[in-house]
mmCIF file of C-alpha atoms and ligand atoms in Angstrom:
data_model
loop_
_atom_site.group_PDB
_atom_site.id
_atom_site.type_symbol
_atom_site.label_atom_id
_atom_site.label_comp_id
_atom_site.label_asym_id
_atom_site.label_seq_id
_atom_site.Cartn_x
_atom_site.Cartn_y
_atom_site.Cartn_z
ATOM 1 C CA MET A 486 -216.844 123.474 131.610
ATOM 2 C CA GLN A 487 -213.315 124.913 131.875
ATOM 3 C CA GLN A 488 -212.862 128.619 132.435
ATOM 4 C CA HIS A 489 -210.232 130.757 130.789
ATOM 5 C CA PRO A 490 -207.669 131.832 133.439
ATOM 6 C CA HIS A 491 -208.058 135.562 132.628
ATOM 7 C CA THR A 492 -211.829 135.336 132.970
ATOM 8 C CA ARG A 493 -211.511 133.497 136.237
ATOM 9 C CA ARG A 494 -209.235 136.183 137.657
ATOM 10 C CA ARG A 495 -211.803 138.966 137.096
ATOM 11 C CA ARG A 496 -214.561 137.073 138.894
ATOM 12 C CA THR A 497 -214.989 137.586 142.611
ATOM 13 C CA GLY A 498 -215.799 134.039 143.574
ATOM 14 C CA ARG A 499 -217.429 130.715 142.863
ATOM 15 C CA LEU A 500 -220.995 131.984 143.248
ATOM 16 C CA ALA A 501 -220.503 134.964 140.854
ATOM 17 C CA GLY A 502 -219.044 132.640 138.198
ATOM 18 C CA LEU A 503 -221.957 130.238 138.529
ATOM 19 C CA THR A 504 -224.489 133.080 138.288
ATOM 20 C CA ALA A 505 -222.872 134.446 135.104
ATOM 21 C CA ALA A 506 -222.790 130.990 133.494
ATOM 22 C CA LEU A 507 -226.458 130.448 134.370
ATOM 23 C CA ALA A 508 -227.451 133.833 132.908
ATOM 24 C CA ALA A 509 -225.602 133.042 129.679
ATOM 25 C CA ALA A 510 -227.299 129.645 129.424
ATOM 26 C CA VAL A 511 -230.741 131.199 129.977
ATOM 27 C CA ALA A 512 -230.061 133.855 127.320
ATOM 28 C CA LEU A 513 -228.958 131.217 124.791
ATOM 29 C CA THR A 514 -232.020 129.045 125.487
ATOM 30 C CA THR A 515 -234.318 132.063 125.038
ATOM 31 C CA LEU A 516 -232.739 132.887 121.685
ATOM 32 C CA THR A 517 -232.746 129.432 120.150
ATOM 33 C CA GLY A 518 -235.461 127.451 121.915
ATOM 34 C CA PRO A 519 -234.997 123.949 123.226
ATOM 35 C CA GLY A 520 -233.692 121.406 120.746
ATOM 36 C CA ALA A 521 -232.864 123.953 118.048
ATOM 37 C CA GLN A 522 -229.350 124.502 116.772
ATOM 38 C CA ALA A 523 -227.847 127.914 117.415
ATOM 39 C CA ALA A 524 -227.833 128.563 113.669
ATOM 40 C CA ASP A 525 -227.142 131.879 111.988
ATOM 41 C CA ASN A 526 -230.021 131.070 109.633
ATOM 42 C CA PRO A 527 -233.390 131.296 111.441
ATOM 43 C CA TYR A 528 -235.090 129.216 108.709
ATOM 44 C CA GLU A 529 -232.797 126.199 108.986
ATOM 45 C CA ARG A 530 -234.785 123.078 109.958
ATOM 46 C CA GLY A 531 -233.646 119.536 110.674
ATOM 47 C CA PRO A 532 -230.237 117.883 110.953
ATOM 48 C CA ALA A 533 -227.305 118.413 108.591
ATOM 49 C CA PRO A 534 -228.127 116.635 105.303
ATOM 50 C CA THR A 535 -226.242 113.755 103.701
ATOM 51 C CA GLU A 536 -226.561 112.089 100.301
ATOM 52 C CA SER A 537 -228.585 109.319 101.953
ATOM 53 C CA SER A 538 -230.841 111.717 103.903
ATOM 54 C CA ILE A 539 -231.950 113.568 100.752
ATOM 55 C CA GLU A 540 -232.507 110.256 98.926
ATOM 56 C CA ALA A 541 -234.499 108.683 101.765
ATOM 57 C CA LEU A 542 -238.165 107.760 101.314
ATOM 58 C CA ARG A 543 -238.878 109.774 104.462
ATOM 59 C CA GLY A 544 -237.016 112.632 106.138
ATOM 60 C CA PRO A 545 -236.700 113.361 109.861
ATOM 61 C CA TYR A 546 -240.226 114.744 110.446
ATOM 62 C CA ALA A 547 -243.298 112.573 111.070
ATOM 63 C CA VAL A 548 -246.083 113.774 108.758
ATOM 64 C CA SER A 549 -249.806 114.381 109.299
ATOM 65 C CA GLU A 550 -252.349 115.135 106.590
ATOM 66 C CA ILE A 551 -255.603 117.043 106.202
ATOM 67 C CA SER A 552 -258.034 116.691 103.308
ATOM 68 C CA VAL A 553 -259.384 120.010 101.955
ATOM 69 C CA SER A 554 -262.735 119.672 100.180
ATOM 70 C CA SER A 555 -263.275 121.521 96.905
ATOM 71 C CA LEU A 556 -266.568 122.704 98.434
ATOM 72 C CA SER A 557 -264.714 124.602 101.167
ATOM 73 C CA VAL A 558 -262.430 126.673 98.911
ATOM 74 C CA THR A 559 -262.504 128.974 95.909
ATOM 75 C CA GLY A 560 -259.984 129.462 93.117
ATOM 76 C CA PHE A 561 -258.776 125.860 92.979
ATOM 77 C CA GLY A 562 -260.179 122.370 93.399
ATOM 78 C CA GLY A 563 -259.259 121.447 96.970
ATOM 79 C CA GLY A 564 -256.438 119.097 97.884
ATOM 80 C CA THR A 565 -254.446 117.475 100.656
ATOM 81 C CA VAL A 566 -252.138 119.212 103.118
ATOM 82 C CA TYR A 567 -249.141 117.221 104.355
ATOM 83 C CA TYR A 568 -247.287 118.809 107.273
ATOM 84 C CA PRO A 569 -244.753 117.994 109.985
ATOM 85 C CA THR A 570 -246.775 116.759 112.964
ATOM 86 C CA SER A 571 -244.584 118.341 115.629
ATOM 87 C CA THR A 572 -244.700 122.057 116.455
ATOM 88 C CA ALA A 573 -241.385 121.885 118.341
ATOM 89 C CA ASP A 574 -239.343 123.344 115.466
ATOM 90 C CA GLY A 575 -241.565 126.390 114.883
ATOM 91 C CA THR A 576 -242.895 127.384 111.463
ATOM 92 C CA PHE A 577 -242.030 125.876 108.074
ATOM 93 C CA GLY A 578 -241.927 127.021 104.479
ATOM 94 C CA ALA A 579 -244.808 125.811 102.288
ATOM 95 C CA ILE A 580 -245.318 124.662 98.698
ATOM 96 C CA ALA A 581 -248.327 124.017 96.479
ATOM 97 C CA ILE A 582 -248.137 121.301 93.802
ATOM 98 C CA ALA A 583 -250.424 121.043 90.747
ATOM 99 C CA PRO A 584 -251.095 117.979 88.554
ATOM 100 C CA GLY A 585 -251.140 117.855 84.742
ATOM 101 C CA PHE A 586 -253.821 117.910 82.035
ATOM 102 C CA THR A 587 -256.679 115.429 82.782
ATOM 103 C CA ALA A 588 -254.934 114.392 86.034
ATOM 104 C CA TYR A 589 -255.768 114.612 89.738
ATOM 105 C CA GLN A 590 -253.812 115.268 92.920
ATOM 106 C CA SER A 591 -253.333 111.495 93.192
ATOM 107 C CA SER A 592 -250.862 111.747 90.278
ATOM 108 C CA ILE A 593 -248.467 113.852 92.353
ATOM 109 C CA ALA A 594 -249.428 112.581 95.833
ATOM 110 C CA TRP A 595 -246.093 110.818 96.451
ATOM 111 C CA LEU A 596 -244.433 114.236 96.759
ATOM 112 C CA GLY A 597 -246.652 115.203 99.727
ATOM 113 C CA PRO A 598 -245.203 113.033 102.493
ATOM 114 C CA ARG A 599 -241.801 112.800 100.784
ATOM 115 C CA LEU A 600 -241.233 116.578 100.913
ATOM 116 C CA ALA A 601 -243.204 117.305 104.116
ATOM 117 C CA SER A 602 -241.067 114.796 106.042
ATOM 118 C CA GLN A 603 -238.049 116.965 105.219
ATOM 119 C CA GLY A 604 -239.667 119.977 106.903
ATOM 120 C CA PHE A 605 -242.193 121.686 104.601
ATOM 121 C CA VAL A 606 -245.957 122.140 104.569
ATOM 122 C CA VAL A 607 -246.985 120.629 101.229
ATOM 123 C CA PHE A 608 -250.345 121.169 99.507
ATOM 124 C CA THR A 609 -251.097 118.816 96.610
ATOM 125 C CA ILE A 610 -254.108 120.249 94.786
ATOM 126 C CA ASP A 611 -256.814 119.381 92.332
ATOM 127 C CA THR A 612 -257.616 121.968 89.696
ATOM 128 C CA ASN A 613 -261.114 123.382 89.089
ATOM 129 C CA THR A 614 -261.386 121.208 85.997
ATOM 130 C CA THR A 615 -258.885 118.652 84.738
ATOM 131 C CA LEU A 616 -258.768 120.499 81.390
ATOM 132 C CA ASP A 617 -257.531 123.846 82.807
ATOM 133 C CA GLN A 618 -254.606 125.360 80.886
ATOM 134 C CA PRO A 619 -251.227 126.402 82.358
ATOM 135 C CA ALA A 620 -252.113 130.057 83.052
ATOM 136 C CA SER A 621 -255.173 128.947 85.014
ATOM 137 C CA ARG A 622 -253.123 126.326 86.860
ATOM 138 C CA GLY A 623 -250.707 129.100 87.882
ATOM 139 C CA ASP A 624 -253.564 131.179 89.307
ATOM 140 C CA GLN A 625 -254.866 128.101 91.116
ATOM 141 C CA LEU A 626 -251.450 127.390 92.689
ATOM 142 C CA LEU A 627 -251.464 130.953 94.062
ATOM 143 C CA ALA A 628 -255.067 130.632 95.317
ATOM 144 C CA ALA A 629 -254.024 127.402 97.055
ATOM 145 C CA LEU A 630 -251.073 129.128 98.756
ATOM 146 C CA ASP A 631 -253.355 131.974 99.865
ATOM 147 C CA TYR A 632 -255.829 129.497 101.325
ATOM 148 C CA LEU A 633 -252.984 127.593 103.005
ATOM 149 C CA THR A 634 -251.418 130.648 104.680
ATOM 150 C CA GLN A 635 -254.589 132.630 105.463
ATOM 151 C CA ARG A 636 -257.454 130.233 106.129
ATOM 152 C CA SER A 637 -256.260 126.639 106.508
ATOM 153 C CA ALA A 638 -256.048 124.776 109.814
ATOM 154 C CA VAL A 639 -252.236 124.750 109.494
ATOM 155 C CA ARG A 640 -251.827 128.479 108.746
ATOM 156 C CA GLY A 641 -250.113 129.013 112.110
ATOM 157 C CA ARG A 642 -247.448 126.454 111.219
ATOM 158 C CA ILE A 643 -246.379 128.275 108.051
ATOM 159 C CA ASP A 644 -243.953 131.113 107.505
ATOM 160 C CA SER A 645 -245.958 132.993 104.850
ATOM 161 C CA GLY A 646 -242.838 134.682 103.477
ATOM 162 C CA ARG A 647 -241.311 131.347 102.461
ATOM 163 C CA LEU A 648 -243.452 129.820 99.731
ATOM 164 C CA GLY A 649 -242.844 127.785 96.592
ATOM 165 C CA VAL A 650 -244.623 126.034 93.729
ATOM 166 C CA MET A 651 -244.259 122.783 91.820
ATOM 167 C CA GLY A 652 -246.303 121.033 89.161
ATOM 168 C CA HIS A 653 -246.366 118.301 86.562
ATOM 169 C CA SER A 654 -246.754 118.949 82.828
ATOM 170 C CA MET A 655 -249.399 121.691 82.401
ATOM 171 C CA GLY A 656 -249.033 122.032 86.189
ATOM 172 C CA GLY A 657 -245.323 122.595 85.547
ATOM 173 C CA GLY A 658 -246.268 125.187 82.938
ATOM 174 C CA GLY A 659 -248.528 126.675 85.623
ATOM 175 C CA THR A 660 -245.600 126.693 88.046
ATOM 176 C CA LEU A 661 -243.809 129.161 85.756
ATOM 177 C CA GLU A 662 -247.015 131.211 85.415
ATOM 178 C CA ALA A 663 -247.317 131.426 89.222
ATOM 179 C CA ALA A 664 -243.688 132.526 89.586
ATOM 180 C CA LYS A 665 -244.156 135.149 86.879
ATOM 181 C CA ASP A 666 -247.278 136.504 88.627
ATOM 182 C CA ARG A 667 -245.811 136.451 92.145
ATOM 183 C CA PRO A 668 -242.076 137.259 92.261
ATOM 184 C CA SER A 669 -242.039 136.887 96.061
ATOM 185 C CA LEU A 670 -242.155 133.096 95.624
ATOM 186 C CA GLN A 671 -238.877 131.622 96.810
ATOM 187 C CA ALA A 672 -238.654 128.469 94.670
ATOM 188 C CA ALA A 673 -240.291 126.925 91.594
ATOM 189 C CA ILE A 674 -239.926 123.360 90.277
ATOM 190 C CA PRO A 675 -241.663 122.436 86.998
ATOM 191 C CA LEU A 676 -241.705 118.642 86.388
ATOM 192 C CA THR A 677 -241.694 117.620 82.687
ATOM 193 C CA PRO A 678 -243.417 120.962 82.054
ATOM 194 C CA TRP A 679 -245.726 121.841 79.159
ATOM 195 C CA ASN A 680 -246.313 125.443 78.124
ATOM 196 C CA LEU A 681 -246.703 127.078 74.702
ATOM 197 C CA ASP A 682 -245.185 130.322 76.069
ATOM 198 C CA LYS A 683 -241.377 130.013 76.024
ATOM 199 C CA THR A 684 -240.517 133.556 77.157
ATOM 200 C CA TRP A 685 -240.107 134.099 80.895
ATOM 201 C CA PRO A 686 -237.919 137.196 81.367
ATOM 202 C CA GLU A 687 -240.128 138.387 84.275
ATOM 203 C CA VAL A 688 -239.367 135.410 86.534
ATOM 204 C CA ARG A 689 -237.348 136.281 89.655
ATOM 205 C CA THR A 690 -237.929 132.994 91.498
ATOM 206 C CA PRO A 691 -235.085 130.439 91.564
ATOM 207 C CA THR A 692 -236.322 127.680 89.241
ATOM 208 C CA LEU A 693 -235.314 124.026 88.813
ATOM 209 C CA LEU A 694 -236.838 122.305 85.773
ATOM 210 C CA PHE A 695 -236.909 118.537 85.252
ATOM 211 C CA GLY A 696 -237.123 117.137 81.740
ATOM 212 C CA ALA A 697 -237.396 113.475 80.680
ATOM 213 C CA ASP A 698 -235.253 112.208 77.803
ATOM 214 C CA GLY A 699 -238.052 109.937 76.503
ATOM 215 C CA ASP A 700 -240.915 112.436 76.844
ATOM 216 C CA THR A 701 -243.122 112.256 73.726
ATOM 217 C CA VAL A 702 -246.022 114.282 75.250
ATOM 218 C CA ALA A 703 -243.974 117.369 76.143
ATOM 219 C CA PRO A 704 -240.660 116.682 74.360
ATOM 220 C CA VAL A 705 -237.742 118.444 76.091
ATOM 221 C CA SER A 706 -236.727 120.028 72.766
ATOM 222 C CA THR A 707 -240.039 121.922 72.561
ATOM 223 C CA HIS A 708 -240.897 122.343 76.262
ATOM 224 C CA ALA A 709 -238.465 121.865 79.192
ATOM 225 C CA GLU A 710 -235.332 123.041 77.343
ATOM 226 C CA PRO A 711 -236.761 126.224 75.755
ATOM 227 C CA LEU A 712 -238.614 126.963 79.010
ATOM 228 C CA TYR A 713 -235.271 126.819 80.826
ATOM 229 C CA THR A 714 -233.610 128.982 78.171
ATOM 230 C CA GLY A 715 -236.511 131.443 78.385
ATOM 231 C CA LEU A 716 -235.668 132.272 82.008
ATOM 232 C CA PRO A 717 -233.259 135.153 82.691
ATOM 233 C CA SER A 718 -229.621 134.025 82.509
ATOM 234 C CA SER A 719 -229.040 136.095 85.670
ATOM 235 C CA LEU A 720 -231.529 133.921 87.592
ATOM 236 C CA ASP A 721 -230.598 131.017 89.823
ATOM 237 C CA ARG A 722 -231.912 128.318 87.496
ATOM 238 C CA ALA A 723 -231.190 124.685 86.676
ATOM 239 C CA TYR A 724 -232.273 122.055 84.174
ATOM 240 C CA LEU A 725 -231.982 118.346 84.945
ATOM 241 C CA GLU A 726 -232.937 115.886 82.217
ATOM 242 C CA LEU A 727 -233.875 112.489 83.640
ATOM 243 C CA ASN A 728 -232.270 109.501 81.906
ATOM 244 C CA GLY A 729 -234.501 106.628 80.753
ATOM 245 C CA ALA A 730 -237.588 108.608 81.716
ATOM 246 C CA THR A 731 -240.974 109.502 80.219
ATOM 247 C CA HIS A 732 -243.530 112.281 80.560
ATOM 248 C CA PHE A 733 -245.086 110.339 83.415
ATOM 249 C CA THR A 734 -241.954 109.602 85.442
ATOM 250 C CA PRO A 735 -242.880 112.434 87.894
ATOM 251 C CA ASN A 736 -246.162 110.596 88.639
ATOM 252 C CA SER A 737 -244.521 107.984 90.831
ATOM 253 C CA SER A 738 -241.912 107.948 93.565
ATOM 254 C CA ASN A 739 -238.573 108.959 92.046
ATOM 255 C CA THR A 740 -235.396 109.443 94.057
ATOM 256 C CA THR A 741 -233.657 111.703 91.532
ATOM 257 C CA ILE A 742 -236.607 114.098 91.460
ATOM 258 C CA ALA A 743 -236.896 113.946 95.258
ATOM 259 C CA LYS A 744 -233.245 114.545 96.135
ATOM 260 C CA TYR A 745 -232.763 117.564 93.881
ATOM 261 C CA SER A 746 -236.207 118.985 94.707
ATOM 262 C CA VAL A 747 -235.531 118.713 98.451
ATOM 263 C CA SER A 748 -232.154 120.387 97.926
ATOM 264 C CA TRP A 749 -233.628 123.205 95.790
ATOM 265 C CA LEU A 750 -236.488 123.852 98.234
ATOM 266 C CA LYS A 751 -234.160 123.809 101.239
ATOM 267 C CA ARG A 752 -231.604 126.023 99.512
ATOM 268 C CA PHE A 753 -234.063 128.663 98.326
ATOM 269 C CA ILE A 754 -237.135 128.495 100.614
ATOM 270 C CA ASP A 755 -235.141 127.950 103.826
ATOM 271 C CA ASN A 756 -231.944 129.727 102.607
ATOM 272 C CA ASP A 757 -230.251 126.557 103.839
ATOM 273 C CA THR A 758 -226.778 126.579 102.310
ATOM 274 C CA ARG A 759 -226.069 123.141 103.812
ATOM 275 C CA TYR A 760 -227.852 121.812 100.697
ATOM 276 C CA GLU A 761 -225.751 123.765 98.187
ATOM 277 C CA GLN A 762 -223.306 120.811 98.064
ATOM 278 C CA PHE A 763 -225.955 118.675 96.293
ATOM 279 C CA LEU A 764 -226.722 121.337 93.646
ATOM 280 C CA CYS A 765 -223.268 122.737 92.832
ATOM 281 C CA PRO A 766 -221.306 121.622 90.984
ATOM 282 C CA LEU A 767 -224.128 120.378 88.757
ATOM 283 C CA PRO A 768 -224.602 116.591 88.741
ATOM 284 C CA ARG A 769 -222.671 114.959 85.912
ATOM 285 C CA PRO A 770 -224.479 112.802 83.332
ATOM 286 C CA SER A 771 -225.112 109.333 84.815
ATOM 287 C CA LEU A 772 -227.524 106.415 84.771
ATOM 288 C CA THR A 773 -230.155 108.760 86.235
ATOM 289 C CA ILE A 774 -229.288 112.136 84.677
ATOM 290 C CA GLU A 775 -229.047 112.559 80.918
ATOM 291 C CA GLU A 776 -228.031 116.208 80.953
ATOM 292 C CA SER A 777 -227.687 119.089 83.405
ATOM 293 C CA ARG A 778 -227.550 122.848 82.987
ATOM 294 C CA GLY A 779 -227.524 125.734 85.422
ATOM 295 C CA ASN A 780 -225.524 128.469 87.078
ATOM 296 C CA CYS A 781 -223.103 127.664 89.868
ATOM 297 C CA PRO A 782 -222.441 128.951 92.403
ATOM 298 C CA HIS A 783 -225.872 130.386 93.118
ATOM 299 C CA THR A 784 -226.221 134.120 93.449
ATOM 300 C CA SER A 785 -229.277 134.459 95.732
HETATM 301 O O1 9J3 B 1561 -250.367 118.254 81.365
HETATM 302 C C1 9J3 B 1561 -249.941 117.578 80.424
HETATM 303 O O2 9J3 B 1561 -249.720 116.348 80.492
HETATM 304 C C2 9J3 B 1561 -249.755 118.339 79.133
HETATM 305 C C3 9J3 B 1561 -249.509 117.529 77.951
HETATM 306 C C4 9J3 B 1561 -250.671 117.517 76.975
HETATM 307 O O3 9J3 B 1561 -251.360 116.544 76.882
HETATM 308 O O4 9J3 B 1561 -250.891 118.637 76.244
HETATM 309 C C5 9J3 B 1561 -251.695 118.490 75.091
HETATM 310 C C6 9J3 B 1561 -252.748 119.511 75.055
HETATM 311 ZN ZN1 ZN B 1562 -231.437 117.700 76.375
#
């Protein structure tokens, strides 16, 4: 390491310079921990993202999983926790994900390892009954987050101030219900959502909705689009309509859903502005995206 000539002149000798350099190195290590970047943002996790890293089937973190029996919890139907195996990077943000009407956690399971490997604790849940309506699914997402942060085996790995929700269909409708009920949530992502209530002026959580152009179960014209429009225009919000997609496209591995979900979760749960480049400007219509709406740049 080269010293600045003025600095060198003020030092009294070789040993004093070495001592000062050592003290500075120790202070820096104490602040950032080994292996961490000296980032301004304490919630930043993982390497700088690229288009290919957000599209990848797996991110940089190896993932472990724990099954949570319905018999061991109340307020939701149990589930599976997917989490980064290593504790070297400290705590992570966490998200709960709910399935749709008549469906089980298996229908959204692909999102568990896909999102956890990017540096989140992910809880895919079953609902109390498969016929539960969106408002109940919202309550169950919140009960699942409470279990995750307060009682689960991985509670010590989670930063309880950085939580989000996702869900498919009525689970996507429930995602909006959860955000409405708990404004401290940092991100919400409804996937081909279904909800009869189209008015969401209370929501304060940055929300990314996915619609599917060929959805005949929850057509975008009566669900995803009015749900997006029903959010405050002052909110950080986005609507991405998948091209050549159906109501059930979110039920299997999908790179378009993954890349924008990872970016939204990183941007708003981790405050990681390195991901802003993938969200703003909005993606243009393409073979994968039929339509996009949203505010750019983001305000929160
Ligand atoms: O969760 C969903 O797939 C909702 C779509 C639906 O079947 O609603 C009809 C009651
Ligand atoms: Zn449209």
